[in-house]
Amino acid sequence: MSGGAREPGRSVTSKVLAILGAFDAARPQLTLTELAARSGVPLSTAHRLVGELEEWQALSRSPDGRLRVGPRLWELGQLAPNRLQELAHPWLQDLFGSTGENVHLAVRDGLEVLYVDKVYGRRAVPIVSRIGGRLPMHPTGVGKALLAYEPDWFVKSYLARKLERPTPHTITEPGRLARELAVVRTQGYALTYEEMTPGSCSAAAPVLVDGRPVAALGIVLSSRRARELPRLVEPLRAAATGIARAYGG
Amino acid sequence: MSGGAREPGRSVTSKVLAILGAFDAARPQLTLTELAARSGVPLSTAHRLVGELEEWQALSRSPDGRLRVGPRLWELGQLAPNRLQELAHPWLQDLFGSTGENVHLAVRDGLEVLYVDKVYGRRAVPIVSRIGGRLPMHPTGVGKALLAYEPDWFVKSYLARKLERPTPHTITEPGRLARELAVVRTQGYALTYEEMTPGSCSAAAPVLVDGRPVAALGIVLSSRRARELPRLVEPLRAAATGIARAYGG
């Protein structure tokens, strides 16, 4: 009943949301034609809706005229409550302060990790994680730290798919991954070596509340410095425990 | 032409945007009735649109059933480009690292400051600024640092209004404010003492690109430590200059 006369069955709201949902980290800027195609909204309708969205600053234009998410949506998005990030942030900041290394916090969302916070400085190695960004679980330290504490049925169905292989070091063989997850559970943290990004290695610890992995805290180094990772594990785990206590309490 | 049959002249898109725009920092959670009233959308229409927005996770429910901005809008908002914040962040991080104090970065938007970044730790004094939050200009350090470099006509029209007075220390007398802004321009930084929040004082420096104030960098302390502010001015100004060079280059 909420559809317009021209396209019964699809509401205007769903078209507006399809237009907004057409943007993602891989496609942060789109031409109107791309936007119409990705959202499945007819070009003339997309043109009209984009005009309204631009006027409200939900969308804006890049210098080359392509469309992108606008400042008003950023501001609005900042109102979304995120108790985990708020509680965890000072721990990330302290861990960065005591180690000088990139640290980030991620949660599982579906079959991916979603980065909810990140602390980095001027001298740290550039890393691929981005606040609000997503990555697959098995090649990332935070992903492994989360996956290791998921129930068996979840891990089995995760491993049953064809797994992405972003680098030649990525472990995609299900048996080997399952054994590695068992090691993560035993030792309480995960390590990666160039499995997501050539040149980077990482350590990550789960944030466990009542045994449930609510998040994972990771630290990323240049892989030239991989042998320094072990000494970072204890401060990393201490911070993850601190976050778990703050969040669960 | 884009209005629905029931309410010609107001498009569905504009109603969706009015619903989203009903949320702000002062009202991050609303009942459906409040949402309808604030957005000017009839209750039955609001009910239907909210259902679609909830399904898409543009809105979510708090434990008490009130509506709030949902995780999908947060994630989408993170795609909005913010070159200034990206370039400036490492400088904020370093300034926090070397001083241990709260630092934040703000831009002017209309007659307010909009906070685009903030770095704080576990031991720092809680401060009122929030990333994505807005405050009036005249009681804040960053606001004064920005206002001091705006053209005369802007400052005059800013001072011509009735000015908010969040604390008894807030300077609202136009002549006195104008004199203070002249001092800010002469010395290159602004100081505040409990003008926005009882218990807090601050220093702020403008980020000047070709003489234009593109942002301001601020540092906030407990007002018991106000006499430590002067020694923070030089690292603060150096960071603001670094940001200006990175942004202008």
CSV table of C-alpha atoms in Angstrom, one decimal:
chain,number,residue,atom,x,y,z
A,1,MET,CA,0.0,0.0,0.0
A,2,SER,CA,2.9,2.3,0.5
A,3,GLY,CA,4.2,2.1,-3.1
A,4,GLY,CA,3.8,5.0,-5.5
A,5,ALA,CA,1.4,4.6,-8.4
A,6,ARG,CA,4.2,4.2,-10.9
A,7,GLU,CA,5.8,1.2,-9.2
A,8,PRO,CA,3.3,-0.5,-7.0
A,9,GLY,CA,4.9,-2.9,-4.4
A,10,ARG,CA,8.0,-0.9,-3.7
A,11,SER,CA,7.6,2.0,-1.3
A,12,VAL,CA,9.4,5.3,-1.8
A,13,THR,CA,11.1,4.7,1.6
A,14,SER,CA,12.5,1.5,0.3
A,15,LYS,CA,13.9,3.2,-2.7
A,16,VAL,CA,15.5,6.0,-0.6
A,17,LEU,CA,17.1,3.3,1.6
A,18,ALA,CA,18.2,1.3,-1.5
A,19,ILE,CA,19.9,4.5,-2.8
A,20,LEU,CA,21.7,5.1,0.6
A,21,GLY,CA,22.5,1.4,0.8
A,22,ALA,CA,24.2,1.5,-2.6
A,23,PHE,CA,27.3,3.1,-1.0
A,24,ASP,CA,29.8,0.9,0.8
A,25,ALA,CA,33.5,1.0,1.6
A,26,ALA,CA,34.3,-0.5,-1.9
A,27,ARG,CA,32.0,2.1,-3.6
A,28,PRO,CA,32.0,5.3,-1.5
A,29,GLN,CA,31.5,7.4,-4.6
A,30,LEU,CA,29.0,6.7,-7.4
A,31,THR,CA,27.7,8.4,-10.5
A,32,LEU,CA,23.9,8.8,-10.8
A,33,THR,CA,23.8,6.0,-13.4
A,34,GLU,CA,25.8,3.7,-11.1
A,35,LEU,CA,23.7,4.6,-8.2
A,36,ALA,CA,20.5,3.8,-10.1
A,37,ALA,CA,21.9,0.5,-11.3
A,38,ARG,CA,23.2,-0.6,-7.8
A,39,SER,CA,19.9,0.4,-6.0
A,40,GLY,CA,17.6,-1.0,-8.7
A,41,VAL,CA,15.8,2.4,-8.8
A,42,PRO,CA,14.8,3.7,-12.2
A,43,LEU,CA,17.1,6.5,-13.3
A,44,SER,CA,14.4,9.2,-13.4
A,45,THR,CA,13.2,8.3,-9.9
A,46,ALA,CA,16.8,8.1,-8.7
A,47,HIS,CA,17.5,11.6,-10.1
A,48,ARG,CA,14.5,13.0,-8.2
A,49,LEU,CA,15.3,11.3,-4.9
A,50,VAL,CA,19.0,12.1,-5.1
A,51,GLY,CA,18.0,15.8,-5.5
A,52,GLU,CA,16.0,15.7,-2.2
A,53,LEU,CA,18.8,13.8,-0.4
A,54,GLU,CA,21.4,16.3,-1.6
A,55,GLU,CA,19.3,19.2,-0.5
A,56,TRP,CA,19.2,17.7,3.0
A,57,GLN,CA,23.0,16.9,2.8
A,58,ALA,CA,22.4,13.2,3.2
A,59,LEU,CA,24.4,13.0,0.0
A,60,SER,CA,27.0,15.4,-1.3
A,61,ARG,CA,29.1,15.7,-4.5
A,62,SER,CA,32.7,15.0,-4.9
A,63,PRO,CA,34.7,17.6,-6.9
A,64,ASP,CA,34.3,15.4,-10.0
A,65,GLY,CA,30.5,15.4,-9.6
A,66,ARG,CA,30.1,11.9,-8.2
A,67,LEU,CA,27.7,11.3,-5.3
A,68,ARG,CA,28.8,10.3,-1.9
A,69,VAL,CA,27.5,10.1,1.7
A,70,GLY,CA,27.0,13.6,3.0
A,71,PRO,CA,28.0,15.4,6.3
A,72,ARG,CA,24.5,15.3,7.7
A,73,LEU,CA,24.4,11.5,7.7
A,74,TRP,CA,27.8,11.4,9.4
A,75,GLU,CA,26.4,13.7,12.1
A,76,LEU,CA,23.2,11.7,12.4
A,77,GLY,CA,25.2,8.4,12.6
A,78,GLN,CA,27.2,9.8,15.6
A,79,LEU,CA,23.9,9.7,17.6
A,80,ALA,CA,23.7,5.9,17.3
A,81,PRO,CA,24.4,4.6,20.8
A,82,ASN,CA,27.5,2.5,21.1
A,83,ARG,CA,28.1,1.6,24.7
A,84,LEU,CA,30.9,-0.9,23.8
A,85,GLN,CA,32.9,1.7,21.9
A,86,GLU,CA,32.4,4.3,24.6
A,87,LEU,CA,33.6,2.0,27.4
A,88,ALA,CA,36.4,0.5,25.4
A,89,HIS,CA,37.9,3.7,23.9
A,90,PRO,CA,39.9,4.8,26.9
A,91,TRP,CA,41.5,1.3,27.0
A,92,LEU,CA,42.4,1.5,23.3
A,93,GLN,CA,43.9,4.9,24.0
A,94,ASP,CA,45.9,3.6,26.9
A,95,LEU,CA,47.1,0.6,25.0
A,96,PHE,CA,48.2,2.8,22.1
A,97,GLY,CA,49.8,5.2,24.6
A,98,SER,CA,51.9,2.4,26.3
A,99,THR,CA,52.8,0.6,23.0
A,100,GLY,CA,52.7,3.3,20.3
A,101,GLU,CA,51.1,0.7,18.0
A,102,ASN,CA,47.9,0.8,16.0
A,103,VAL,CA,45.0,-0.7,18.0
A,104,HIS,CA,41.5,-1.4,17.0
A,105,LEU,CA,38.3,-2.9,18.3
A,106,ALA,CA,35.9,-5.0,16.2
A,107,VAL,CA,32.7,-7.0,16.7
A,108,ARG,CA,31.3,-9.8,14.6
A,109,ASP,CA,28.4,-8.8,12.3
A,110,GLY,CA,27.2,-11.7,10.2
A,111,LEU,CA,30.2,-13.4,8.7
A,112,GLU,CA,32.4,-10.3,8.9
A,113,VAL,CA,34.2,-8.2,11.5
A,114,LEU,CA,33.0,-4.7,11.8
A,115,TYR,CA,35.5,-2.2,13.2
A,116,VAL,CA,34.0,0.0,15.8
A,117,ASP,CA,37.0,1.9,17.0
A,118,LYS,CA,40.7,2.5,16.1
A,119,VAL,CA,43.5,4.4,17.7
A,120,TYR,CA,46.6,5.3,15.6
A,121,GLY,CA,49.3,7.9,15.5
A,122,ARG,CA,51.5,9.7,13.1
A,123,ARG,CA,54.3,7.2,13.2
A,124,ALA,CA,52.2,3.9,13.1
A,125,VAL,CA,52.1,1.7,10.1
A,126,PRO,CA,49.1,2.4,7.8
A,127,ILE,CA,46.5,-0.3,8.3
A,128,VAL,CA,43.6,-1.6,6.3
A,129,SER,CA,41.0,-1.4,9.0
A,130,ARG,CA,38.7,1.6,9.0
A,131,ILE,CA,36.2,2.6,11.6
A,132,GLY,CA,32.9,1.5,10.2
A,133,GLY,CA,34.7,-0.9,7.8
A,134,ARG,CA,34.2,-4.6,7.4
A,135,LEU,CA,36.7,-7.4,6.7
A,136,PRO,CA,36.3,-11.2,6.5
A,137,MET,CA,37.0,-13.0,9.8
A,138,HIS,CA,39.5,-15.8,9.0
A,139,PRO,CA,42.4,-13.6,7.7
A,140,THR,CA,42.2,-11.0,10.5
A,141,GLY,CA,43.5,-11.2,14.1
A,142,VAL,CA,40.3,-9.8,15.5
A,143,GLY,CA,38.3,-12.2,13.3
A,144,LYS,CA,40.1,-15.2,14.5
A,145,ALA,CA,39.9,-14.2,18.1
A,146,LEU,CA,36.1,-13.9,17.7
A,147,LEU,CA,35.6,-17.0,15.6
A,148,ALA,CA,37.5,-19.2,18.1
A,149,TYR,CA,34.8,-18.5,20.7
A,150,GLU,CA,31.7,-18.9,18.5
A,151,PRO,CA,29.7,-22.1,18.8
A,152,ASP,CA,30.8,-25.2,16.7
A,153,TRP,CA,27.8,-24.9,14.4
A,154,PHE,CA,28.7,-21.3,13.5
A,155,VAL,CA,32.4,-22.1,12.9
A,156,LYS,CA,31.4,-25.2,10.8
A,157,SER,CA,29.1,-23.1,8.6
A,158,TYR,CA,31.7,-20.3,8.3
A,159,LEU,CA,34.4,-22.8,7.2
A,160,ALA,CA,32.0,-24.6,4.8
A,161,ARG,CA,32.0,-21.7,2.4
A,162,LYS,CA,34.6,-20.7,-0.2
A,163,LEU,CA,36.9,-18.5,1.9
A,164,GLU,CA,38.4,-15.3,0.6
A,165,ARG,CA,42.2,-15.3,0.1
A,166,PRO,CA,43.5,-11.7,0.2
A,167,THR,CA,47.1,-12.7,0.3
A,168,PRO,CA,49.2,-15.9,-0.4
A,169,HIS,CA,49.6,-16.2,3.4
A,170,THR,CA,45.8,-16.4,4.1
A,171,ILE,CA,44.9,-19.7,5.6
A,172,THR,CA,41.8,-21.0,3.9
A,173,GLU,CA,42.1,-24.8,4.4
A,174,PRO,CA,39.2,-25.6,6.8
A,175,GLY,CA,41.1,-28.3,8.8
A,176,ARG,CA,44.1,-26.1,9.3
A,177,LEU,CA,41.9,-23.1,10.3
A,178,ALA,CA,39.9,-25.3,12.8
A,179,ARG,CA,43.1,-26.4,14.4
A,180,GLU,CA,44.3,-22.8,14.6
A,181,LEU,CA,41.1,-21.7,16.3
A,182,ALA,CA,41.6,-24.5,18.9
A,183,VAL,CA,45.0,-23.0,19.6
A,184,VAL,CA,43.5,-19.5,19.9
A,185,ARG,CA,41.1,-20.9,22.5
A,186,THR,CA,43.9,-22.6,24.4
A,187,GLN,CA,46.2,-19.6,24.5
A,188,GLY,CA,43.6,-16.9,24.7
A,189,TYR,CA,44.8,-14.8,21.8
A,190,ALA,CA,45.2,-15.0,18.0
A,191,LEU,CA,48.2,-14.1,15.8
A,192,THR,CA,48.3,-13.4,12.1
A,193,TYR,CA,51.3,-12.9,9.7
A,194,GLU,CA,50.5,-11.1,6.4
A,195,GLU,CA,47.2,-13.0,6.2
A,196,MET,CA,45.1,-9.9,5.4
A,197,THR,CA,47.7,-7.4,4.2
A,198,PRO,CA,51.2,-8.0,2.9
A,199,GLY,CA,53.6,-6.2,5.3
A,200,SER,CA,51.4,-6.4,8.4
A,201,CYS,CA,51.1,-8.8,11.3
A,202,SER,CA,48.8,-8.7,14.3
A,203,ALA,CA,47.8,-10.0,17.6
A,204,ALA,CA,44.2,-10.0,18.9
A,205,ALA,CA,42.4,-11.0,22.1
A,206,PRO,CA,38.7,-11.6,22.6
A,207,VAL,CA,36.6,-9.5,24.9
A,208,LEU,CA,34.7,-12.2,26.7
A,209,VAL,CA,31.6,-11.5,28.8
A,210,ASP,CA,30.2,-14.6,30.4
A,211,GLY,CA,32.2,-16.7,28.0
A,212,ARG,CA,30.6,-14.9,25.0
A,213,PRO,CA,32.9,-13.0,22.6
A,214,VAL,CA,31.3,-9.6,22.4
A,215,ALA,CA,34.3,-8.0,20.7
A,216,ALA,CA,38.0,-8.4,19.9
A,217,LEU,CA,40.9,-6.0,20.5
A,218,GLY,CA,43.7,-6.1,18.0
A,219,ILE,CA,47.1,-4.6,17.6
A,220,VAL,CA,48.8,-4.3,14.2
A,221,LEU,CA,52.6,-4.0,13.4
A,222,SER,CA,54.7,-4.0,10.4
A,223,SER,CA,55.6,-7.6,9.7
A,224,ARG,CA,59.3,-6.7,9.8
A,225,ARG,CA,58.7,-6.3,13.5
A,226,ALA,CA,56.7,-9.6,13.9
A,227,ARG,CA,59.1,-10.8,16.7
A,228,GLU,CA,57.9,-7.9,18.9
A,229,LEU,CA,54.3,-9.2,18.9
A,230,PRO,CA,54.8,-11.7,21.8
A,231,ARG,CA,55.7,-8.9,24.3
A,232,LEU,CA,52.5,-7.0,23.3
A,233,VAL,CA,50.2,-10.0,24.1
A,234,GLU,CA,50.1,-9.4,27.8
A,235,PRO,CA,49.1,-5.6,27.7
A,236,LEU,CA,46.7,-6.5,24.9
A,237,ARG,CA,45.0,-9.2,27.0
A,238,ALA,CA,44.9,-7.0,30.0
A,239,ALA,CA,43.1,-4.3,28.1
A,240,ALA,CA,40.6,-6.8,26.6
A,241,THR,CA,39.9,-8.1,30.1
A,242,GLY,CA,39.5,-4.5,31.3
A,243,ILE,CA,37.0,-3.8,28.6
A,244,ALA,CA,35.1,-7.0,29.3
A,245,ARG,CA,34.8,-6.1,33.0
A,246,ALA,CA,33.6,-2.6,32.1
A,247,TYR,CA,31.1,-3.9,29.6
A,248,GLY,CA,29.8,-6.8,31.6
A,249,GLY,CA,29.6,-4.9,34.9
B,1,MET,CA,4.7,16.1,-8.1
B,2,SER,CA,6.6,13.9,-5.7
B,3,GLY,CA,4.0,14.2,-2.9
B,4,GLY,CA,1.7,11.2,-2.0
B,5,ALA,CA,-2.0,11.5,-2.7
B,6,ARG,CA,-2.8,11.9,0.9
B,7,GLU,CA,-0.6,14.9,1.6
B,8,PRO,CA,0.1,16.6,-1.7
B,9,GLY,CA,3.1,19.0,-1.6
B,10,ARG,CA,5.2,17.0,0.9
B,11,SER,CA,7.2,14.1,-0.6
B,12,VAL,CA,7.6,10.8,1.2
B,13,THR,CA,11.4,11.4,1.1
B,14,SER,CA,11.0,14.7,2.9
B,15,LYS,CA,8.9,12.9,5.6
B,16,VAL,CA,11.6,10.2,6.0
B,17,LEU,CA,14.2,12.9,6.3
B,18,ALA,CA,12.1,14.9,8.8
B,19,ILE,CA,11.8,11.7,10.9
B,20,LEU,CA,15.6,11.2,10.8
B,21,GLY,CA,16.2,14.9,11.4
B,22,ALA,CA,14.0,14.8,14.5
B,23,PHE,CA,16.9,13.2,16.4
B,24,ASP,CA,19.7,15.4,17.8
B,25,ALA,CA,22.1,15.4,20.6
B,26,ALA,CA,19.5,16.8,23.0
B,27,ARG,CA,16.9,14.2,21.9
B,28,PRO,CA,18.8,11.0,20.9
B,29,GLN,CA,15.8,8.9,21.9
B,30,LEU,CA,12.1,9.6,21.1
B,31,THR,CA,8.8,7.8,21.4
B,32,LEU,CA,6.8,7.4,18.3
B,33,THR,CA,4.5,10.2,19.4
B,34,GLU,CA,7.4,12.6,20.1
B,35,LEU,CA,8.9,11.6,16.8
B,36,ALA,CA,5.7,12.4,14.9
B,37,ALA,CA,5.3,15.7,16.7
B,38,ARG,CA,8.9,16.8,16.1
B,39,SER,CA,8.9,15.8,12.5
B,40,GLY,CA,5.5,17.1,11.7
B,41,VAL,CA,4.6,13.8,10.2
B,42,PRO,CA,1.1,12.4,11.0
B,43,LEU,CA,1.2,9.6,13.6
B,44,SER,CA,-0.1,6.9,11.2
B,45,THR,CA,2.4,7.9,8.5
B,46,ALA,CA,5.2,8.1,11.0
B,47,HIS,CA,4.3,4.6,12.3
B,48,ARG,CA,4.5,3.1,8.8
B,49,LEU,CA,7.8,4.9,7.9
B,50,VAL,CA,9.4,4.1,11.2
B,51,GLY,CA,8.6,0.4,10.5
B,52,GLU,CA,10.5,0.5,7.3
B,53,LEU,CA,13.4,2.4,8.8
B,54,GLU,CA,13.6,0.0,11.7
B,55,GLU,CA,13.7,-3.0,9.4
B,56,TRP,CA,16.7,-1.4,7.6
B,57,GLN,CA,18.4,-0.7,10.9
B,58,ALA,CA,18.3,3.0,10.1
B,59,LEU,CA,16.5,3.3,13.5
B,60,SER,CA,16.6,0.9,16.4
B,61,ARG,CA,14.8,0.6,19.8
B,62,SER,CA,16.3,1.3,23.2
B,63,PRO,CA,15.5,-1.2,25.9
B,64,ASP,CA,12.5,0.9,27.0
B,65,GLY,CA,11.1,0.9,23.5
B,66,ARG,CA,12.0,4.4,22.4
B,67,LEU,CA,13.4,5.0,19.0
B,68,ARG,CA,17.0,6.0,18.2
B,69,VAL,CA,19.5,6.2,15.4
B,70,GLY,CA,20.4,2.7,14.4
B,71,PRO,CA,23.7,1.0,13.6
B,72,ARG,CA,23.3,1.0,9.8
B,73,LEU,CA,23.2,4.8,9.8
B,74,TRP,CA,26.3,4.9,11.9
B,75,GLU,CA,28.1,2.6,9.4
B,76,LEU,CA,26.8,4.6,6.5
B,77,GLY,CA,27.9,7.9,8.1
B,78,GLN,CA,31.4,6.6,8.4
B,79,LEU,CA,31.6,6.7,4.6
B,80,ALA,CA,31.2,10.4,4.5
B,81,PRO,CA,34.6,11.8,3.4
B,82,ASN,CA,36.4,13.9,6.0
B,83,ARG,CA,39.8,14.8,4.7
B,84,LEU,CA,40.3,17.3,7.5
B,85,GLN,CA,39.7,14.8,10.2
B,86,GLU,CA,41.8,12.1,8.5
B,87,LEU,CA,44.8,14.5,8.2
B,88,ALA,CA,44.4,16.0,11.6
B,89,HIS,CA,43.8,12.8,13.6
B,90,PRO,CA,47.5,11.8,14.0
B,91,TRP,CA,48.3,15.3,15.3
B,92,LEU,CA,45.5,15.1,17.9
B,93,GLN,CA,46.8,11.7,18.9
B,94,ASP,CA,50.4,13.0,19.2
B,95,LEU,CA,49.2,16.1,21.2
B,96,PHE,CA,47.3,13.8,23.5
B,97,GLY,CA,50.3,11.5,23.8
B,98,SER,CA,52.7,14.3,24.7
B,99,THR,CA,50.3,16.1,27.1
B,100,GLY,CA,47.9,13.4,28.4
B,101,GLU,CA,45.1,15.9,28.1
B,102,ASN,CA,41.8,15.8,26.2
B,103,VAL,CA,42.1,17.3,22.8
B,104,HIS,CA,39.5,18.0,20.1
B,105,LEU,CA,39.1,19.4,16.7
B,106,ALA,CA,36.1,21.5,15.6
B,107,VAL,CA,34.9,23.4,12.6
B,108,ARG,CA,32.4,26.2,12.3
B,109,ASP,CA,29.0,25.2,10.9
B,110,GLY,CA,26.5,28.1,10.8
B,111,LEU,CA,26.7,29.8,14.2
B,112,GLU,CA,28.0,26.7,16.1
B,113,VAL,CA,31.1,24.7,16.4
B,114,LEU,CA,30.8,21.1,15.2
B,115,TYR,CA,33.3,18.7,16.8
B,116,VAL,CA,34.8,16.4,14.2
B,117,ASP,CA,37.4,14.6,16.3
B,118,LYS,CA,38.4,14.1,19.9
B,119,VAL,CA,41.1,12.1,21.6
B,120,TYR,CA,40.8,11.3,25.3
B,121,GLY,CA,42.1,8.7,27.7
B,122,ARG,CA,41.1,6.9,30.9
B,123,ARG,CA,42.5,9.5,33.3
B,124,ALA,CA,41.4,12.7,31.5
B,125,VAL,CA,38.7,15.0,32.9
B,126,PRO,CA,35.3,14.2,31.3
B,127,ILE,CA,34.4,16.9,28.8
B,128,VAL,CA,31.2,18.1,27.2
B,129,SER,CA,32.3,17.9,23.6
B,130,ARG,CA,31.2,14.8,21.6
B,131,ILE,CA,32.3,13.8,18.1
B,132,GLY,CA,29.4,15.0,15.9
B,133,GLY,CA,28.2,17.3,18.7
B,134,ARG,CA,27.6,21.0,18.4
B,135,LEU,CA,28.1,23.9,20.9
B,136,PRO,CA,27.8,27.6,20.6
B,137,MET,CA,30.9,29.5,19.6
B,138,HIS,CA,31.4,32.2,22.2
B,139,PRO,CA,31.7,30.0,25.4
B,140,THR,CA,34.1,27.5,23.9
B,141,GLY,CA,37.8,27.8,23.2
B,142,VAL,CA,37.6,26.4,19.7
B,143,GLY,CA,34.6,28.6,19.0
B,144,LYS,CA,36.5,31.8,20.1
B,145,ALA,CA,39.6,30.7,18.1
B,146,LEU,CA,37.3,30.3,15.0
B,147,LEU,CA,35.2,33.4,15.6
B,148,ALA,CA,38.3,35.6,16.0
B,149,TYR,CA,39.3,35.0,12.3
B,150,GLU,CA,35.9,35.3,10.8
B,151,PRO,CA,35.2,38.6,8.8
B,152,ASP,CA,33.8,41.6,10.7
B,153,TRP,CA,30.3,41.3,9.3
B,154,PHE,CA,30.1,37.7,10.5
B,155,VAL,CA,31.3,38.5,14.0
B,156,LYS,CA,29.0,41.5,14.2
B,157,SER,CA,25.9,39.5,13.3
B,158,TYR,CA,27.0,36.7,15.7
B,159,LEU,CA,27.3,39.2,18.5
B,160,ALA,CA,24.0,41.0,17.6
B,161,ARG,CA,21.9,38.0,18.8
B,162,LYS,CA,21.0,37.1,22.3
B,163,LEU,CA,23.9,34.9,23.4
B,164,GLU,CA,23.5,31.7,25.4
B,165,ARG,CA,25.0,31.7,28.8
B,166,PRO,CA,25.7,28.1,30.0
B,167,THR,CA,27.6,29.2,33.1
B,168,PRO,CA,27.9,32.4,35.2
B,169,HIS,CA,31.4,32.8,33.7
B,170,THR,CA,30.2,32.9,30.1
B,171,ILE,CA,31.0,36.2,28.5
B,172,THR,CA,28.0,37.5,26.6
B,173,GLU,CA,28.5,41.3,26.6
B,174,PRO,CA,29.2,42.1,22.9
B,175,GLY,CA,31.8,44.8,23.6
B,176,ARG,CA,33.8,42.6,25.9
B,177,LEU,CA,33.6,39.6,23.6
B,178,ALA,CA,34.8,41.7,20.6
B,179,ARG,CA,37.8,42.9,22.7
B,180,GLU,CA,38.6,39.4,23.6
B,181,LEU,CA,38.5,38.3,20.0
B,182,ALA,CA,41.0,41.0,19.1
B,183,VAL,CA,43.3,39.6,21.8
B,184,VAL,CA,42.9,36.1,20.4
B,185,ARG,CA,43.9,37.4,16.9
B,186,THR,CA,46.9,39.2,18.4
B,187,GLN,CA,48.2,36.3,20.5
B,188,GLY,CA,47.1,33.5,18.1
B,189,TYR,CA,45.1,31.4,20.6
B,190,ALA,CA,42.1,31.6,22.8
B,191,LEU,CA,41.6,30.7,26.5
B,192,THR,CA,38.4,30.0,28.4
B,193,TYR,CA,37.8,29.5,32.1
B,194,GLU,CA,34.6,27.7,33.0
B,195,GLU,CA,32.7,29.6,30.3
B,196,MET,CA,31.1,26.4,28.8
B,197,THR,CA,31.3,23.9,31.7
B,198,PRO,CA,31.9,24.5,35.4
B,199,GLY,CA,35.1,22.8,36.4
B,200,SER,CA,36.8,23.0,32.9
B,201,CYS,CA,39.1,25.4,31.3
B,202,SER,CA,40.6,25.3,27.8
B,203,ALA,CA,43.0,26.6,25.2
B,204,ALA,CA,42.4,26.6,21.5
B,205,ALA,CA,44.3,27.6,18.4
B,206,PRO,CA,42.9,28.2,14.9
B,207,VAL,CA,44.0,26.0,11.9
B,208,LEU,CA,44.6,28.8,9.4
B,209,VAL,CA,44.9,28.0,5.7
B,210,ASP,CA,45.6,31.1,3.6
B,211,GLY,CA,44.4,33.2,6.6
B,212,ARG,CA,41.1,31.4,6.7
B,213,PRO,CA,40.1,29.5,9.9
B,214,VAL,CA,39.3,26.0,8.5
B,215,ALA,CA,39.2,24.4,12.0
B,216,ALA,CA,40.3,24.9,15.6
B,217,LEU,CA,42.2,22.6,17.8
B,218,GLY,CA,41.5,22.7,21.5
B,219,ILE,CA,42.8,21.2,24.8
B,220,VAL,CA,40.6,20.9,27.9
B,221,LEU,CA,41.7,20.7,31.5
B,222,SER,CA,40.1,20.7,34.9
B,223,SER,CA,39.9,24.3,36.0
B,224,ARG,CA,41.8,23.4,39.1
B,225,ARG,CA,44.8,23.1,36.8
B,226,ALA,CA,44.2,26.3,34.9
B,227,ARG,CA,47.7,27.6,35.6
B,228,GLU,CA,49.1,24.7,33.5
B,229,LEU,CA,47.3,25.9,30.4
B,230,PRO,CA,50.1,28.4,29.3
B,231,ARG,CA,52.7,25.7,28.9
B,232,LEU,CA,50.3,23.8,26.7
B,233,VAL,CA,49.9,26.6,24.3
B,234,GLU,CA,53.1,26.0,22.3
B,235,PRO,CA,52.5,22.3,21.6
B,236,LEU,CA,48.9,23.2,20.8
B,237,ARG,CA,49.8,25.9,18.3
B,238,ALA,CA,52.5,23.7,16.7
B,239,ALA,CA,50.0,20.9,16.1
B,240,ALA,CA,47.5,23.4,14.7
B,241,THR,CA,50.2,24.7,12.3
B,242,GLY,CA,51.0,21.1,11.3
B,243,ILE,CA,47.4,20.4,10.5
B,244,ALA,CA,47.1,23.6,8.5
B,245,ARG,CA,50.2,22.6,6.5
B,246,ALA,CA,48.9,19.1,5.8
B,247,TYR,CA,45.5,20.4,4.9
B,248,GLY,CA,46.6,23.3,2.8
B,249,GLY,CA,49.3,21.3,1.0
